[in-house]
XYZ file of C-alpha atoms in Angstrom:
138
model
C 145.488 103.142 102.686
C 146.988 103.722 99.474
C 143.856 101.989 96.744
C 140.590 102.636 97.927
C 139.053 100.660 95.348
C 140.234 98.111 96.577
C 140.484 98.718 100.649
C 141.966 95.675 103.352
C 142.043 97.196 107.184
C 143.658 96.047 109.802
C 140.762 94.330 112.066
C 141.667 97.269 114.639
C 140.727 99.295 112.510
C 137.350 97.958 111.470
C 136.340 97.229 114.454
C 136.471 100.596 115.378
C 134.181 102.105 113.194
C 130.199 102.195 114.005
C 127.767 100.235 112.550
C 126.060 102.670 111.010
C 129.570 103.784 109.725
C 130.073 100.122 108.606
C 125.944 100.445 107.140
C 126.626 103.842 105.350
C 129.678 102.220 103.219
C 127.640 99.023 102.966
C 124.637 101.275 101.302
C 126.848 101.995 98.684
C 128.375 98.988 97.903
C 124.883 97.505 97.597
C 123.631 100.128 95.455
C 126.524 99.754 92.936
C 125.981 96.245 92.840
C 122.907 96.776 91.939
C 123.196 99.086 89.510
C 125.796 96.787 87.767
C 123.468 94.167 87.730
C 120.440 96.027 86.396
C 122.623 96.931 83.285
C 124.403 93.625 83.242
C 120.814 92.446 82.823
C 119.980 94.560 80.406
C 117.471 96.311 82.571
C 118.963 99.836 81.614
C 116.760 101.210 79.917
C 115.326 104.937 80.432
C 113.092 105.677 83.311
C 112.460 102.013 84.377
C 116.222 101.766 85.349
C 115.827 104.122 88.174
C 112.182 102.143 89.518
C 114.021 98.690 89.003
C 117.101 100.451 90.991
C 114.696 101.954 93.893
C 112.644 98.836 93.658
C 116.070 96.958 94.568
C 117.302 99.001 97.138
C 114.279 99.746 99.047
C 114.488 98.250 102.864
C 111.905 95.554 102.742
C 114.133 94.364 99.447
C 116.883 94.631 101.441
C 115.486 92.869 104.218
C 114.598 90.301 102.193
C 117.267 89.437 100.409
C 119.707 89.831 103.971
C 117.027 87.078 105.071
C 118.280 84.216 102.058
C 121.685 84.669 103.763
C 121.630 83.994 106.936
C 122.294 80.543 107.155
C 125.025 80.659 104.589
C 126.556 83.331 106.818
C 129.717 81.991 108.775
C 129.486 83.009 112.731
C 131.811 86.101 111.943
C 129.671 87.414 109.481
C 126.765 86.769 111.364
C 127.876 88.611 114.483
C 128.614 91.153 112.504
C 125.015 91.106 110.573
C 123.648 91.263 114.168
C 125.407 94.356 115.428
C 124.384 96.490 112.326
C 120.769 95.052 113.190
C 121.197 96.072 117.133
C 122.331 99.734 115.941
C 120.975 102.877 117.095
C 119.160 104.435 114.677
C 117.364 107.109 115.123
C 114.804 107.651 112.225
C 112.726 104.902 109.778
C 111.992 106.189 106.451
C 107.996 106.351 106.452
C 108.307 104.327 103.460
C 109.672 101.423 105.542
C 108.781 99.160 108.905
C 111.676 99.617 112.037
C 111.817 95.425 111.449
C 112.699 96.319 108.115
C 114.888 98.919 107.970
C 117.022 97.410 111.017
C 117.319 94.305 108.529
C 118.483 96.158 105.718
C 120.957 98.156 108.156
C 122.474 94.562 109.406
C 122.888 93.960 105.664
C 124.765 97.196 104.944
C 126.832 96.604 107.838
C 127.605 92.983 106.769
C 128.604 94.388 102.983
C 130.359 97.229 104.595
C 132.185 94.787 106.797
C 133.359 92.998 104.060
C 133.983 95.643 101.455
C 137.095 97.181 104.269
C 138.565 93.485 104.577
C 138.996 93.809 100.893
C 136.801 90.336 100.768
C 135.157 90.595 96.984
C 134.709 87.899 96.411
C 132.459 86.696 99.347
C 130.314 89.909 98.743
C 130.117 88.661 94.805
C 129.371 85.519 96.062
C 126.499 86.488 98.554
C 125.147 89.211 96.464
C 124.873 86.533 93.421
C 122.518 83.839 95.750
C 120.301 87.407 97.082
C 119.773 88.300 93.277
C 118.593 84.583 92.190
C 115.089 84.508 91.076
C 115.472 88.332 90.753
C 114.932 88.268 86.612
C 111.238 87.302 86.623
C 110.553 90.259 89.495
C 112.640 93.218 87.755
């Protein structure tokens, strides 16, 4: 892969990485999202950026928002939504239910998924419906 910025693997290839894997590159794709949006929003400002961020990011957000999609998802996306919700993991965050956090993982996995087939737009696309109504909570 030559641009990582902008990443398209082979399906091979994709399907061989883990869902966690998939998760932990989801996590960050979500979490600059996010960030984009809060100052987008004009939500940047001082301390409260980094509560609106954690606020955001948090698994029972996460959860949540994975939740709006799921219809909306088409039957690839949703198997692979399920898988990062079947993974392994090994430890919850005390800060967040195993119902939860397995939600937000399926999410991660589902952003990760995408991100690797190079497919911003659908990602833009579902982030922008998870972040409606968002304004009046931030």
């Amino acid at each position: 892969m030559e641009n990582y910025f902008a990443p398209h693997l082979k399906e091979d290839d994709i399907r061989a990485i883990s869902s966690i894997g998939l998760a932990h590159l989801g996590d960050a794709v979500y979490e600059l999202l996010v960030r984009t949006w809060l100052c987008a929003h004009g939500k940047a400002t001082g301390k409260n950026l980094h509560r609106a961020a954690v606020a955001l990011v948090k698994a029972q957000s996460q959860a949540e928002r994975g939740e709006k999609l799921l219809p909306l998802l088409t039957e690839e996306e949703l198997a692979v939504y399920k898988r990062g919700r079947n993974a392994h993991v090994h430890s919850v965050p005390p800060s967040a239910s195993r119902a939860d956090y397995l939600k937000a993982t399926a999410l991660e996995c589902l952003l990760g998924y995408l991100y690797l087939h190079g497919a911003t737009g659908r990602i833009n696309q579902l982030f922008t419906i998870m972040m409606e109504e968002t304004d009046d909570a931030t």
